[in-house]
Structure formats: C-alpha cells, structure tokens
Amino acid sequence: MTTKTAKIDRLAELTARRETATGGSLWAEALRRLRSSKMAMIGGGIMAVFVIIAIVGPWIAPYDPTAQTWRGEVRVNAAVFVGPRGDNWLGLDHLGRDELSRMLVGARQTLLVGVVSTVLGLTIGALIGGVAGAALSFGGAAGRRLDTVLMRFIDMMLAMPSLLLAVSIAAVMGQSLTTVMIAVGVVQIPIFARLLRGSMLAQAGADYVLAARALGVRRRRIVLGHVLPNSLGPVIVQTTLALATAIIEAAALSYLGLGNPDASQPEWGVMLAQAQRFFDQAPMMAVYPALGIIITALGFTLLGEAMREALDPKLRS
C-alpha cells in the first residue's frame, strides 16, 4: 500500500472512530476545537481575504490590468524596469501594465480554476467512491466484483504522480483554461473516490447500521439516508486540502504554458511564467504572483490540517 493511499484510508476512518469512542456529536466537538486553534484561525483568515479579493478585485483594481499604459517607460532590452511608486504600488511588468491591478484581477481566475476543478473531482470521485462503498458493504458477491473493478482503476490513477497526470491530460486536450480545470479535476478524482469509499466502509460496521438492518430497513435507505451522510466528514476536510493542491497545480500548468492561451489576461501562474525571463533584472515581478500562490495555498492547507486534527483524537494536543 502506497503512502498516499495509506493517508487517504487513515482520514476515512477518523469520523467513525471518533463517534464510536465518544458517542457525542463529532462536528460539535470539532467546531469547538477549531475555534480554539490558532492554525485554523490563520488559515480561515487567509482564505477569507483571498476570496474577498477574488470577488471584488476587478472593481478595486486601480487600472485596466491588460492596458499597456506605461509601455514607454519600460525598456526590456536596456534592462529598464519600473518598481513600486506612487501611481503603481507594485510597479509595472515588462509590458508597462500595473502589477497591482493584475494581481487583484488574477486572483479571481486563480480561485475559479481551483474551485471548478475541485468540484469536478469531488463530484465524479464521490460518485465512484459512493457506488464502490455501497456495493462492497451491501451488494453481496456482485457488489464485491464491482468494487474490485472500480478500485483497481482508482489505484492505477493514484499510482501516477498527480502533476505528471495533469500535464499529460492538458497536453492531450490542448491549451485552454477549461483544459486546466479538467486536468486538475481529474487528478482529484481518485483521492475523493477512495476517501468516501473508506469512510462508508467504516460507517457500514457501526451499531446504527446493524440495528437498521436487523429492523428490515431497505438497503438503499440505509446507504442514502444514514451511511452516506455520516461518511462526508473526511470528504469535507479533503475538499479544503484539495483546493490548495488545485491552486498550485493549476498555476504549474499555466507556468508550463498549458493554461489560458490569452497571455494578456492576468492569472498568477501566467504572470509567474512571464516574469521568469526578467528575474535577474526585476525579481519582484516573479515574487508577487509566487507569494500570492504560496500564501493562498498555505491558508487552505492550514485550515484543512486543523480540521483533520479536530477530527482525529490521536492528533490533538
């Protein structure tokens, strides 16, 4: 069993173990612990700031992010660049465009790619994992065969490095923003599938499921009304972590030239790729989008790790 698979299965078991040990409300306890977690507060604060900037960025940007208003002041061949000043708080890029405006507007596209790709991976992955978990737990011999087929496919996807898989998909589909969303979303599918399946298997052995089966409750009602809703805790945690991964991988694909073909449209990964050529003369052109990507991913990761710790009694301090 690979390290990635072991971590996913471990997260899938947290909710069931916690409820069995305490008999109380898992999410009520987790929420109380999150409120007292500095890591959760910092991560949540970073997330909130990023989302607000992504929403209002186009309206608060001081200039048109695509307009080369100060093109004459930047001479690339002579290594003359314009740094921070009164009219341009973050300076200008190599085409004389305002860096602050491009950072503010680019946040929306970065968030859009992360959210759409994560929703895509969550939807398809949850469908596969839910079917596999229900089939193995309640489907008898036929269900076990279906679970085996689905999980071997998922295991093959998990065996490939996520970025390599995303690059391969993007290269086949061609350069576009939609391609980036699909490529990053496909990478997330096996994680959500295996996670939900493992969580459902853990819930299938709970006392309330045994009681429902003893009372003759139909299997479909047990799965959809009890097992599935109680299995979503680890999936919610993984969604937060997946957003961080999606933002990084989407930026990586844009950096490799597989993103939006319109390079004039601001996006942090594209900005980082464009700034690479001028790093020796104007390093801040690369530092700004890089910091945006790092800090945003850090926020999602901190909140996701805090949620995972809140769900796992072995990890709490």
PDB file of C-alpha atoms in Angstrom:
ATOM      1  CA  MET A   1       0.000   0.000   0.000  1.00  0.00           C
ATOM      2  CA  THR A   2       1.434   3.379  -1.019  1.00  0.00           C
ATOM      3  CA  THR A   3       1.908   6.274   1.398  1.00  0.00           C
ATOM      4  CA  LYS A   4      -0.711   8.331  -0.447  1.00  0.00           C
ATOM      5  CA  THR A   5      -3.261   5.522  -0.192  1.00  0.00           C
ATOM      6  CA  ALA A   6      -2.498   4.935   3.486  1.00  0.00           C
ATOM      7  CA  LYS A   7      -3.084   8.609   4.298  1.00  0.00           C
ATOM      8  CA  ILE A   8      -6.407   8.620   2.474  1.00  0.00           C
ATOM      9  CA  ASP A   9      -7.595   5.470   4.258  1.00  0.00           C
ATOM     10  CA  ARG A  10      -6.478   6.891   7.600  1.00  0.00           C
ATOM     11  CA  LEU A  11      -8.534  10.035   7.075  1.00  0.00           C
ATOM     12  CA  ALA A  12     -11.543   7.936   6.070  1.00  0.00           C
ATOM     13  CA  GLU A  13     -11.530   6.168   9.442  1.00  0.00           C
ATOM     14  CA  LEU A  14     -11.434   9.268  11.639  1.00  0.00           C
ATOM     15  CA  THR A  15     -15.132  10.077  11.768  1.00  0.00           C
ATOM     16  CA  ALA A  16     -16.274   6.550  12.593  1.00  0.00           C
ATOM     17  CA  ARG A  17     -13.640   6.074  15.281  1.00  0.00           C
ATOM     18  CA  ARG A  18     -14.407   9.365  16.920  1.00  0.00           C
ATOM     19  CA  GLU A  19     -18.154   8.761  17.064  1.00  0.00           C
ATOM     20  CA  THR A  20     -17.659   5.253  18.419  1.00  0.00           C
ATOM     21  CA  ALA A  21     -15.313   6.463  21.135  1.00  0.00           C
ATOM     22  CA  THR A  22     -17.426   9.342  22.408  1.00  0.00           C
ATOM     23  CA  GLY A  23     -20.984   8.717  21.315  1.00  0.00           C
ATOM     24  CA  GLY A  24     -21.322  12.510  21.007  1.00  0.00           C
ATOM     25  CA  SER A  25     -21.594  14.920  18.148  1.00  0.00           C
ATOM     26  CA  LEU A  26     -18.444  14.771  16.058  1.00  0.00           C
ATOM     27  CA  TRP A  27     -18.911  18.117  14.400  1.00  0.00           C
ATOM     28  CA  ALA A  28     -19.866  19.902  17.618  1.00  0.00           C
ATOM     29  CA  GLU A  29     -16.593  18.774  19.200  1.00  0.00           C
ATOM     30  CA  ALA A  30     -14.620  19.542  16.058  1.00  0.00           C
ATOM     31  CA  LEU A  31     -16.081  23.034  15.869  1.00  0.00           C
ATOM     32  CA  ARG A  32     -15.174  23.766  19.475  1.00  0.00           C
ATOM     33  CA  ARG A  33     -11.611  22.669  18.848  1.00  0.00           C
ATOM     34  CA  LEU A  34     -11.377  24.668  15.624  1.00  0.00           C
ATOM     35  CA  ARG A  35     -12.420  27.829  17.425  1.00  0.00           C
ATOM     36  CA  SER A  36      -9.507  27.439  19.814  1.00  0.00           C
ATOM     37  CA  SER A  37      -6.990  26.525  17.092  1.00  0.00           C
ATOM     38  CA  LYS A  38      -4.630  29.290  16.012  1.00  0.00           C
ATOM     39  CA  MET A  39      -3.810  27.307  12.885  1.00  0.00           C
ATOM     40  CA  ALA A  40      -7.493  27.204  11.900  1.00  0.00           C
ATOM     41  CA  MET A  41      -7.944  30.922  12.563  1.00  0.00           C
ATOM     42  CA  ILE A  42      -4.906  31.865  10.492  1.00  0.00           C
ATOM     43  CA  GLY A  43      -5.897  29.551   7.641  1.00  0.00           C
ATOM     44  CA  GLY A  44      -9.502  30.736   7.700  1.00  0.00           C
ATOM     45  CA  GLY A  45      -8.384  34.372   7.725  1.00  0.00           C
ATOM     46  CA  ILE A  46      -6.117  33.865   4.709  1.00  0.00           C
ATOM     47  CA  MET A  47      -8.915  32.070   2.873  1.00  0.00           C
ATOM     48  CA  ALA A  48     -11.395  34.854   3.649  1.00  0.00           C
ATOM     49  CA  VAL A  49      -9.028  37.573   2.421  1.00  0.00           C
ATOM     50  CA  PHE A  50      -8.287  35.660  -0.772  1.00  0.00           C
ATOM     51  CA  VAL A  51     -11.963  35.034  -1.544  1.00  0.00           C
ATOM     52  CA  ILE A  52     -12.862  38.681  -0.891  1.00  0.00           C
ATOM     53  CA  ILE A  53     -10.047  39.883  -3.161  1.00  0.00           C
ATOM     54  CA  ALA A  54     -11.119  37.430  -5.868  1.00  0.00           C
ATOM     55  CA  ILE A  55     -14.692  38.706  -5.698  1.00  0.00           C
ATOM     56  CA  VAL A  56     -14.083  42.456  -5.531  1.00  0.00           C
ATOM     57  CA  GLY A  57     -10.676  42.571  -7.246  1.00  0.00           C
ATOM     58  CA  PRO A  58     -11.895  43.740 -10.684  1.00  0.00           C
ATOM     59  CA  TRP A  59     -13.778  46.623  -9.043  1.00  0.00           C
ATOM     60  CA  ILE A  60     -10.991  47.827  -6.767  1.00  0.00           C
ATOM     61  CA  ALA A  61      -8.160  47.442  -9.287  1.00  0.00           C
ATOM     62  CA  PRO A  62      -6.848  50.969  -9.931  1.00  0.00           C
ATOM     63  CA  TYR A  63      -6.178  50.389 -13.642  1.00  0.00           C
ATOM     64  CA  ASP A  64      -7.096  48.126 -16.535  1.00  0.00           C
ATOM     65  CA  PRO A  65      -4.883  45.052 -15.995  1.00  0.00           C
ATOM     66  CA  THR A  66      -4.445  44.499 -19.739  1.00  0.00           C
ATOM     67  CA  ALA A  67      -3.691  48.109 -20.716  1.00  0.00           C
ATOM     68  CA  GLN A  68      -0.046  48.832 -21.547  1.00  0.00           C
ATOM     69  CA  THR A  69      -0.397  52.389 -20.268  1.00  0.00           C
ATOM     70  CA  TRP A  70       3.225  52.888 -19.280  1.00  0.00           C
ATOM     71  CA  ARG A  71       4.794  50.846 -22.090  1.00  0.00           C
ATOM     72  CA  GLY A  72       7.176  53.644 -22.988  1.00  0.00           C
ATOM     73  CA  GLU A  73       8.717  53.710 -19.520  1.00  0.00           C
ATOM     74  CA  VAL A  74       9.801  50.074 -19.639  1.00  0.00           C
ATOM     75  CA  ARG A  75      12.721  49.156 -21.900  1.00  0.00           C
ATOM     76  CA  VAL A  76      13.333  45.440 -21.700  1.00  0.00           C
ATOM     77  CA  ASN A  77      16.353  45.436 -23.997  1.00  0.00           C
ATOM     78  CA  ALA A  78      18.067  48.036 -21.819  1.00  0.00           C
ATOM     79  CA  ALA A  79      17.009  46.260 -18.594  1.00  0.00           C
ATOM     80  CA  VAL A  80      14.988  49.307 -17.502  1.00  0.00           C
ATOM     81  CA  PHE A  81      12.024  48.335 -15.332  1.00  0.00           C
ATOM     82  CA  VAL A  82       9.746  50.392 -13.103  1.00  0.00           C
ATOM     83  CA  GLY A  83       9.436  49.353  -9.454  1.00  0.00           C
ATOM     84  CA  PRO A  84       6.926  50.442  -6.811  1.00  0.00           C
ATOM     85  CA  ARG A  85       5.967  54.115  -6.911  1.00  0.00           C
ATOM     86  CA  GLY A  86       3.063  56.381  -6.067  1.00  0.00           C
ATOM     87  CA  ASP A  87       0.942  55.617  -9.130  1.00  0.00           C
ATOM     88  CA  ASN A  88       1.865  51.936  -9.231  1.00  0.00           C
ATOM     89  CA  TRP A  89       2.205  50.468  -5.757  1.00  0.00           C
ATOM     90  CA  LEU A  90       3.729  47.196  -7.014  1.00  0.00           C
ATOM     91  CA  GLY A  91       5.441  48.642 -10.061  1.00  0.00           C
ATOM     92  CA  LEU A  92       4.991  47.676 -13.710  1.00  0.00           C
ATOM     93  CA  ASP A  93       5.511  44.459 -15.614  1.00  0.00           C
ATOM     94  CA  HIS A  94       7.598  44.048 -18.765  1.00  0.00           C
ATOM     95  CA  LEU A  95       4.820  45.482 -20.951  1.00  0.00           C
ATOM     96  CA  GLY A  96       4.103  48.523 -18.799  1.00  0.00           C
ATOM     97  CA  ARG A  97       0.990  47.100 -17.133  1.00  0.00           C
ATOM     98  CA  ASP A  98       0.152  47.820 -13.498  1.00  0.00           C
ATOM     99  CA  GLU A  99       1.226  44.863 -11.340  1.00  0.00           C
ATOM    100  CA  LEU A 100      -1.231  45.574  -8.506  1.00  0.00           C
ATOM    101  CA  SER A 101      -4.188  45.566 -10.889  1.00  0.00           C
ATOM    102  CA  ARG A 102      -3.031  42.311 -12.456  1.00  0.00           C
ATOM    103  CA  MET A 103      -2.592  40.678  -9.045  1.00  0.00           C
ATOM    104  CA  LEU A 104      -6.075  41.742  -7.908  1.00  0.00           C
ATOM    105  CA  VAL A 105      -7.833  40.630 -11.088  1.00  0.00           C
ATOM    106  CA  GLY A 106      -5.727  37.489 -11.422  1.00  0.00           C
ATOM    107  CA  ALA A 107      -6.902  36.262  -8.015  1.00  0.00           C
ATOM    108  CA  ARG A 108     -10.392  35.656  -9.425  1.00  0.00           C
ATOM    109  CA  GLN A 109      -9.176  33.416 -12.239  1.00  0.00           C
ATOM    110  CA  THR A 110      -6.909  31.531  -9.859  1.00  0.00           C
ATOM    111  CA  LEU A 111      -9.815  30.943  -7.455  1.00  0.00           C
ATOM    112  CA  LEU A 112     -12.152  29.989 -10.326  1.00  0.00           C
ATOM    113  CA  VAL A 113      -9.773  27.324 -11.589  1.00  0.00           C
ATOM    114  CA  GLY A 114      -9.249  25.934  -8.083  1.00  0.00           C
ATOM    115  CA  VAL A 115     -12.943  25.783  -7.203  1.00  0.00           C
ATOM    116  CA  VAL A 116     -14.188  24.383 -10.517  1.00  0.00           C
ATOM    117  CA  SER A 117     -11.506  21.710 -10.698  1.00  0.00           C
ATOM    118  CA  THR A 118     -12.104  20.684  -7.081  1.00  0.00           C
ATOM    119  CA  VAL A 119     -15.876  20.498  -7.598  1.00  0.00           C
ATOM    120  CA  LEU A 120     -15.298  18.374 -10.704  1.00  0.00           C
ATOM    121  CA  GLY A 121     -13.006  15.987  -8.854  1.00  0.00           C
ATOM    122  CA  LEU A 122     -15.322  15.864  -5.840  1.00  0.00           C
ATOM    123  CA  THR A 123     -18.444  15.132  -7.901  1.00  0.00           C
ATOM    124  CA  ILE A 124     -17.016  12.328 -10.020  1.00  0.00           C
ATOM    125  CA  GLY A 125     -14.838  10.936  -7.239  1.00  0.00           C
ATOM    126  CA  ALA A 126     -17.704  10.893  -4.746  1.00  0.00           C
ATOM    127  CA  LEU A 127     -19.919   9.128  -7.296  1.00  0.00           C
ATOM    128  CA  ILE A 128     -17.337   6.400  -7.899  1.00  0.00           C
ATOM    129  CA  GLY A 129     -16.441   6.061  -4.221  1.00  0.00           C
ATOM    130  CA  GLY A 130     -20.067   6.043  -3.123  1.00  0.00           C
ATOM    131  CA  VAL A 131     -21.001   3.330  -5.594  1.00  0.00           C
ATOM    132  CA  ALA A 132     -17.965   1.240  -4.640  1.00  0.00           C
ATOM    133  CA  GLY A 133     -18.559   1.647  -0.897  1.00  0.00           C
ATOM    134  CA  ALA A 134     -22.245   0.794  -1.141  1.00  0.00           C
ATOM    135  CA  ALA A 135     -21.576  -2.153  -3.451  1.00  0.00           C
ATOM    136  CA  LEU A 136     -18.928  -3.680  -1.179  1.00  0.00           C
ATOM    137  CA  SER A 137     -20.919  -3.134   2.011  1.00  0.00           C
ATOM    138  CA  PHE A 138     -24.378  -4.116   0.835  1.00  0.00           C
ATOM    139  CA  GLY A 139     -24.087  -5.610  -2.663  1.00  0.00           C
ATOM    140  CA  GLY A 140     -23.024  -9.170  -1.931  1.00  0.00           C
ATOM    141  CA  ALA A 141     -20.815 -11.045  -4.398  1.00  0.00           C
ATOM    142  CA  ALA A 142     -21.799  -8.857  -7.365  1.00  0.00           C
ATOM    143  CA  GLY A 143     -21.060  -5.772  -5.312  1.00  0.00           C
ATOM    144  CA  ARG A 144     -17.612  -7.061  -4.404  1.00  0.00           C
ATOM    145  CA  ARG A 145     -16.792  -7.598  -8.073  1.00  0.00           C
ATOM    146  CA  LEU A 146     -17.966  -4.085  -8.958  1.00  0.00           C
ATOM    147  CA  ASP A 147     -15.914  -2.633  -6.111  1.00  0.00           C
ATOM    148  CA  THR A 148     -12.822  -4.520  -7.292  1.00  0.00           C
ATOM    149  CA  VAL A 149     -13.128  -3.170 -10.834  1.00  0.00           C
ATOM    150  CA  LEU A 150     -13.671   0.420  -9.695  1.00  0.00           C
ATOM    151  CA  MET A 151     -10.907   0.404  -7.106  1.00  0.00           C
ATOM    152  CA  ARG A 152      -8.299  -1.108  -9.409  1.00  0.00           C
ATOM    153  CA  PHE A 153      -8.978   1.746 -11.816  1.00  0.00           C
ATOM    154  CA  ILE A 154      -8.689   4.254  -8.971  1.00  0.00           C
ATOM    155  CA  ASP A 155      -5.467   2.636  -7.740  1.00  0.00           C
ATOM    156  CA  MET A 156      -3.922   3.000 -11.193  1.00  0.00           C
ATOM    157  CA  MET A 157      -4.715   6.711 -11.151  1.00  0.00           C
ATOM    158  CA  LEU A 158      -3.297   7.079  -7.644  1.00  0.00           C
ATOM    159  CA  ALA A 159      -0.084   5.346  -8.689  1.00  0.00           C
ATOM    160  CA  MET A 160       0.742   8.158 -11.120  1.00  0.00           C
ATOM    161  CA  PRO A 161       2.274  11.417  -9.814  1.00  0.00           C
ATOM    162  CA  SER A 162      -0.537  13.955  -9.768  1.00  0.00           C
ATOM    163  CA  LEU A 163       1.281  16.726 -11.634  1.00  0.00           C
ATOM    164  CA  LEU A 164       2.513  14.313 -14.312  1.00  0.00           C
ATOM    165  CA  LEU A 165      -1.034  13.061 -14.832  1.00  0.00           C
ATOM    166  CA  ALA A 166      -2.356  16.629 -15.044  1.00  0.00           C
ATOM    167  CA  VAL A 167       0.328  17.654 -17.535  1.00  0.00           C
ATOM    168  CA  SER A 168      -0.389  14.584 -19.688  1.00  0.00           C
ATOM    169  CA  ILE A 169      -4.106  15.338 -19.800  1.00  0.00           C
ATOM    170  CA  ALA A 170      -3.544  19.027 -20.531  1.00  0.00           C
ATOM    171  CA  ALA A 171      -1.049  18.233 -23.296  1.00  0.00           C
ATOM    172  CA  VAL A 172      -3.532  15.892 -24.994  1.00  0.00           C
ATOM    173  CA  MET A 173      -6.511  18.264 -24.715  1.00  0.00           C
ATOM    174  CA  GLY A 174      -4.677  21.398 -25.822  1.00  0.00           C
ATOM    175  CA  GLN A 175      -4.022  24.799 -24.307  1.00  0.00           C
ATOM    176  CA  SER A 176      -7.047  26.453 -22.648  1.00  0.00           C
ATOM    177  CA  LEU A 177      -8.408  27.433 -19.269  1.00  0.00           C
ATOM    178  CA  THR A 178     -11.012  24.670 -19.500  1.00  0.00           C
ATOM    179  CA  THR A 179      -8.238  22.156 -20.080  1.00  0.00           C
ATOM    180  CA  VAL A 180      -6.525  23.215 -16.863  1.00  0.00           C
ATOM    181  CA  MET A 181      -9.766  22.806 -14.890  1.00  0.00           C
ATOM    182  CA  ILE A 182     -10.408  19.346 -16.320  1.00  0.00           C
ATOM    183  CA  ALA A 183      -6.803  18.185 -15.897  1.00  0.00           C
ATOM    184  CA  VAL A 184      -6.595  19.290 -12.266  1.00  0.00           C
ATOM    185  CA  GLY A 185     -10.091  17.954 -11.566  1.00  0.00           C
ATOM    186  CA  VAL A 186      -9.256  14.505 -12.944  1.00  0.00           C
ATOM    187  CA  VAL A 187      -6.237  14.343 -10.640  1.00  0.00           C
ATOM    188  CA  GLN A 188      -8.543  14.859  -7.648  1.00  0.00           C
ATOM    189  CA  ILE A 189     -10.985  12.087  -8.612  1.00  0.00           C
ATOM    190  CA  PRO A 190      -9.141   9.054  -7.167  1.00  0.00           C
ATOM    191  CA  ILE A 191      -8.479  10.817  -3.853  1.00  0.00           C
ATOM    192  CA  PHE A 192     -12.148  11.618  -3.248  1.00  0.00           C
ATOM    193  CA  ALA A 193     -13.259   8.202  -4.534  1.00  0.00           C
ATOM    194  CA  ARG A 194     -11.049   6.187  -2.220  1.00  0.00           C
ATOM    195  CA  LEU A 195     -11.704   8.509   0.699  1.00  0.00           C
ATOM    196  CA  LEU A 196     -15.500   8.272   0.507  1.00  0.00           C
ATOM    197  CA  ARG A 197     -15.363   4.518  -0.062  1.00  0.00           C
ATOM    198  CA  GLY A 198     -13.181   4.026   3.014  1.00  0.00           C
ATOM    199  CA  SER A 199     -15.400   6.253   5.113  1.00  0.00           C
ATOM    200  CA  MET A 200     -18.513   4.354   4.027  1.00  0.00           C
ATOM    201  CA  LEU A 201     -16.893   1.024   4.852  1.00  0.00           C
ATOM    202  CA  ALA A 202     -16.061   2.322   8.324  1.00  0.00           C
ATOM    203  CA  GLN A 203     -19.642   3.503   8.816  1.00  0.00           C
ATOM    204  CA  ALA A 204     -21.138   0.261   7.478  1.00  0.00           C
ATOM    205  CA  GLY A 205     -19.993  -1.597  10.600  1.00  0.00           C
ATOM    206  CA  ALA A 206     -21.447   0.932  13.042  1.00  0.00           C
ATOM    207  CA  ASP A 207     -24.121  -0.109  15.528  1.00  0.00           C
ATOM    208  CA  TYR A 208     -26.834   2.048  13.992  1.00  0.00           C
ATOM    209  CA  VAL A 209     -26.365   0.300  10.627  1.00  0.00           C
ATOM    210  CA  LEU A 210     -26.577  -3.143  12.224  1.00  0.00           C
ATOM    211  CA  ALA A 211     -29.728  -2.063  14.058  1.00  0.00           C
ATOM    212  CA  ALA A 212     -31.308  -0.718  10.871  1.00  0.00           C
ATOM    213  CA  ARG A 213     -30.567  -3.938   9.008  1.00  0.00           C
ATOM    214  CA  ALA A 214     -31.981  -6.001  11.861  1.00  0.00           C
ATOM    215  CA  LEU A 215     -35.200  -3.960  11.693  1.00  0.00           C
ATOM    216  CA  GLY A 216     -35.522  -4.701   7.976  1.00  0.00           C
ATOM    217  CA  VAL A 217     -34.796  -1.203   6.680  1.00  0.00           C
ATOM    218  CA  ARG A 218     -34.143  -1.282   2.943  1.00  0.00           C
ATOM    219  CA  ARG A 219     -30.501  -1.164   1.921  1.00  0.00           C
ATOM    220  CA  ARG A 220     -30.995   1.854  -0.327  1.00  0.00           C
ATOM    221  CA  ARG A 221     -32.451   3.839   2.560  1.00  0.00           C
ATOM    222  CA  ILE A 222     -29.603   2.797   4.857  1.00  0.00           C
ATOM    223  CA  VAL A 223     -26.994   3.867   2.326  1.00  0.00           C
ATOM    224  CA  LEU A 224     -28.548   7.151   1.227  1.00  0.00           C
ATOM    225  CA  GLY A 225     -30.179   8.160   4.490  1.00  0.00           C
ATOM    226  CA  HIS A 226     -27.589   7.081   7.045  1.00  0.00           C
ATOM    227  CA  VAL A 227     -24.256   5.738   5.807  1.00  0.00           C
ATOM    228  CA  LEU A 228     -23.578   8.337   3.101  1.00  0.00           C
ATOM    229  CA  PRO A 229     -24.413  11.462   5.161  1.00  0.00           C
ATOM    230  CA  ASN A 230     -22.319  10.206   8.078  1.00  0.00           C
ATOM    231  CA  SER A 231     -19.383   9.481   5.745  1.00  0.00           C
ATOM    232  CA  LEU A 232     -18.975  13.011   4.412  1.00  0.00           C
ATOM    233  CA  GLY A 233     -16.854  14.397   7.270  1.00  0.00           C
ATOM    234  CA  PRO A 234     -13.438  13.336   5.908  1.00  0.00           C
ATOM    235  CA  VAL A 235     -14.539  14.338   2.400  1.00  0.00           C
ATOM    236  CA  ILE A 236     -15.252  17.885   3.579  1.00  0.00           C
ATOM    237  CA  VAL A 237     -11.799  18.052   5.146  1.00  0.00           C
ATOM    238  CA  GLN A 238     -10.183  16.762   1.955  1.00  0.00           C
ATOM    239  CA  THR A 239     -12.062  19.344  -0.112  1.00  0.00           C
ATOM    240  CA  THR A 240     -10.279  22.141   1.756  1.00  0.00           C
ATOM    241  CA  LEU A 241      -6.901  20.468   1.234  1.00  0.00           C
ATOM    242  CA  ALA A 242      -7.736  19.755  -2.409  1.00  0.00           C
ATOM    243  CA  LEU A 243      -8.359  23.444  -3.076  1.00  0.00           C
ATOM    244  CA  ALA A 244      -4.786  24.211  -2.043  1.00  0.00           C
ATOM    245  CA  THR A 245      -3.450  21.454  -4.292  1.00  0.00           C
ATOM    246  CA  ALA A 246      -5.660  22.566  -7.176  1.00  0.00           C
ATOM    247  CA  ILE A 247      -4.391  26.155  -6.993  1.00  0.00           C
ATOM    248  CA  ILE A 248      -0.764  25.004  -7.026  1.00  0.00           C
ATOM    249  CA  GLU A 249      -1.259  22.518  -9.862  1.00  0.00           C
ATOM    250  CA  ALA A 250      -3.282  24.983 -11.940  1.00  0.00           C
ATOM    251  CA  ALA A 251      -0.526  27.560 -11.513  1.00  0.00           C
ATOM    252  CA  ALA A 252       2.030  24.922 -12.515  1.00  0.00           C
ATOM    253  CA  LEU A 253       0.133  24.093 -15.705  1.00  0.00           C
ATOM    254  CA  SER A 254      -0.168  27.792 -16.563  1.00  0.00           C
ATOM    255  CA  TYR A 255       3.530  28.205 -15.836  1.00  0.00           C
ATOM    256  CA  LEU A 256       4.282  25.403 -18.307  1.00  0.00           C
ATOM    257  CA  GLY A 257       2.227  27.158 -20.984  1.00  0.00           C
ATOM    258  CA  LEU A 258      -0.785  24.838 -20.860  1.00  0.00           C
ATOM    259  CA  GLY A 259      -3.230  27.369 -19.409  1.00  0.00           C
ATOM    260  CA  ASN A 260      -5.165  30.268 -20.898  1.00  0.00           C
ATOM    261  CA  PRO A 261      -3.811  30.945 -24.434  1.00  0.00           C
ATOM    262  CA  ASP A 262      -4.587  34.665 -23.972  1.00  0.00           C
ATOM    263  CA  ALA A 263      -1.472  35.682 -22.056  1.00  0.00           C
ATOM    264  CA  SER A 264      -2.780  39.234 -21.618  1.00  0.00           C
ATOM    265  CA  GLN A 265      -5.419  38.004 -19.163  1.00  0.00           C
ATOM    266  CA  PRO A 266      -3.948  38.082 -15.643  1.00  0.00           C
ATOM    267  CA  GLU A 267      -3.545  34.792 -13.800  1.00  0.00           C
ATOM    268  CA  TRP A 268      -0.908  34.183 -11.165  1.00  0.00           C
ATOM    269  CA  GLY A 269       0.653  31.165 -12.882  1.00  0.00           C
ATOM    270  CA  VAL A 270       0.853  33.014 -16.221  1.00  0.00           C
ATOM    271  CA  MET A 271       2.330  36.080 -14.502  1.00  0.00           C
ATOM    272  CA  LEU A 272       4.973  33.895 -12.875  1.00  0.00           C
ATOM    273  CA  ALA A 273       5.874  32.323 -16.215  1.00  0.00           C
ATOM    274  CA  GLN A 274       6.133  35.700 -17.938  1.00  0.00           C
ATOM    275  CA  ALA A 275       8.356  37.087 -15.172  1.00  0.00           C
ATOM    276  CA  GLN A 276      10.855  34.227 -15.368  1.00  0.00           C
ATOM    277  CA  ARG A 277      12.795  35.800 -18.241  1.00  0.00           C
ATOM    278  CA  PHE A 278      13.356  39.002 -16.294  1.00  0.00           C
ATOM    279  CA  PHE A 279      14.134  37.557 -12.879  1.00  0.00           C
ATOM    280  CA  ASP A 280      17.699  38.917 -12.827  1.00  0.00           C
ATOM    281  CA  GLN A 281      16.616  42.466 -13.699  1.00  0.00           C
ATOM    282  CA  ALA A 282      13.203  42.653 -11.964  1.00  0.00           C
ATOM    283  CA  PRO A 283      12.813  39.803  -9.454  1.00  0.00           C
ATOM    284  CA  MET A 284       9.730  41.335  -7.828  1.00  0.00           C
ATOM    285  CA  MET A 285       7.709  40.618 -10.964  1.00  0.00           C
ATOM    286  CA  ALA A 286       8.021  36.927 -10.072  1.00  0.00           C
ATOM    287  CA  VAL A 287       7.889  37.384  -6.308  1.00  0.00           C
ATOM    288  CA  TYR A 288       4.394  38.921  -6.278  1.00  0.00           C
ATOM    289  CA  PRO A 289       2.490  36.075  -8.008  1.00  0.00           C
ATOM    290  CA  ALA A 290       4.655  33.458  -6.280  1.00  0.00           C
ATOM    291  CA  LEU A 291       3.792  34.886  -2.867  1.00  0.00           C
ATOM    292  CA  GLY A 292       0.117  35.011  -3.837  1.00  0.00           C
ATOM    293  CA  ILE A 293       0.136  31.321  -4.764  1.00  0.00           C
ATOM    294  CA  ILE A 294       2.142  30.270  -1.698  1.00  0.00           C
ATOM    295  CA  ILE A 295       0.130  32.249   0.853  1.00  0.00           C
ATOM    296  CA  THR A 296      -3.230  31.214  -0.606  1.00  0.00           C
ATOM    297  CA  ALA A 297      -2.274  27.532  -0.709  1.00  0.00           C
ATOM    298  CA  LEU A 298      -0.929  27.861   2.830  1.00  0.00           C
ATOM    299  CA  GLY A 299      -4.263  29.226   4.038  1.00  0.00           C
ATOM    300  CA  PHE A 300      -6.270  26.340   2.612  1.00  0.00           C
ATOM    301  CA  THR A 301      -3.712  23.839   3.895  1.00  0.00           C
ATOM    302  CA  LEU A 302      -3.676  25.244   7.432  1.00  0.00           C
ATOM    303  CA  LEU A 303      -7.463  25.157   7.682  1.00  0.00           C
ATOM    304  CA  GLY A 304      -7.622  21.652   6.207  1.00  0.00           C
ATOM    305  CA  GLU A 305      -4.960  20.330   8.573  1.00  0.00           C
ATOM    306  CA  ALA A 306      -6.713  21.969  11.520  1.00  0.00           C
ATOM    307  CA  MET A 307      -9.987  20.316  10.526  1.00  0.00           C
ATOM    308  CA  ARG A 308      -8.253  16.945  10.175  1.00  0.00           C
ATOM    309  CA  GLU A 309      -6.672  17.360  13.602  1.00  0.00           C
ATOM    310  CA  ALA A 310     -10.040  18.320  15.085  1.00  0.00           C
ATOM    311  CA  LEU A 311     -11.493  15.067  13.779  1.00  0.00           C
ATOM    312  CA  ASP A 312      -8.632  12.860  14.994  1.00  0.00           C
ATOM    313  CA  PRO A 313      -8.213  12.411  18.758  1.00  0.00           C
ATOM    314  CA  LYS A 314      -4.717  10.977  18.251  1.00  0.00           C
ATOM    315  CA  LEU A 315      -3.500  14.199  16.628  1.00  0.00           C
ATOM    316  CA  ARG A 316      -4.889  16.727  19.064  1.00  0.00           C
ATOM    317  CA  SER A 317      -2.611  18.381  21.549  1.00  0.00           C
TER     318      SER A 317
END
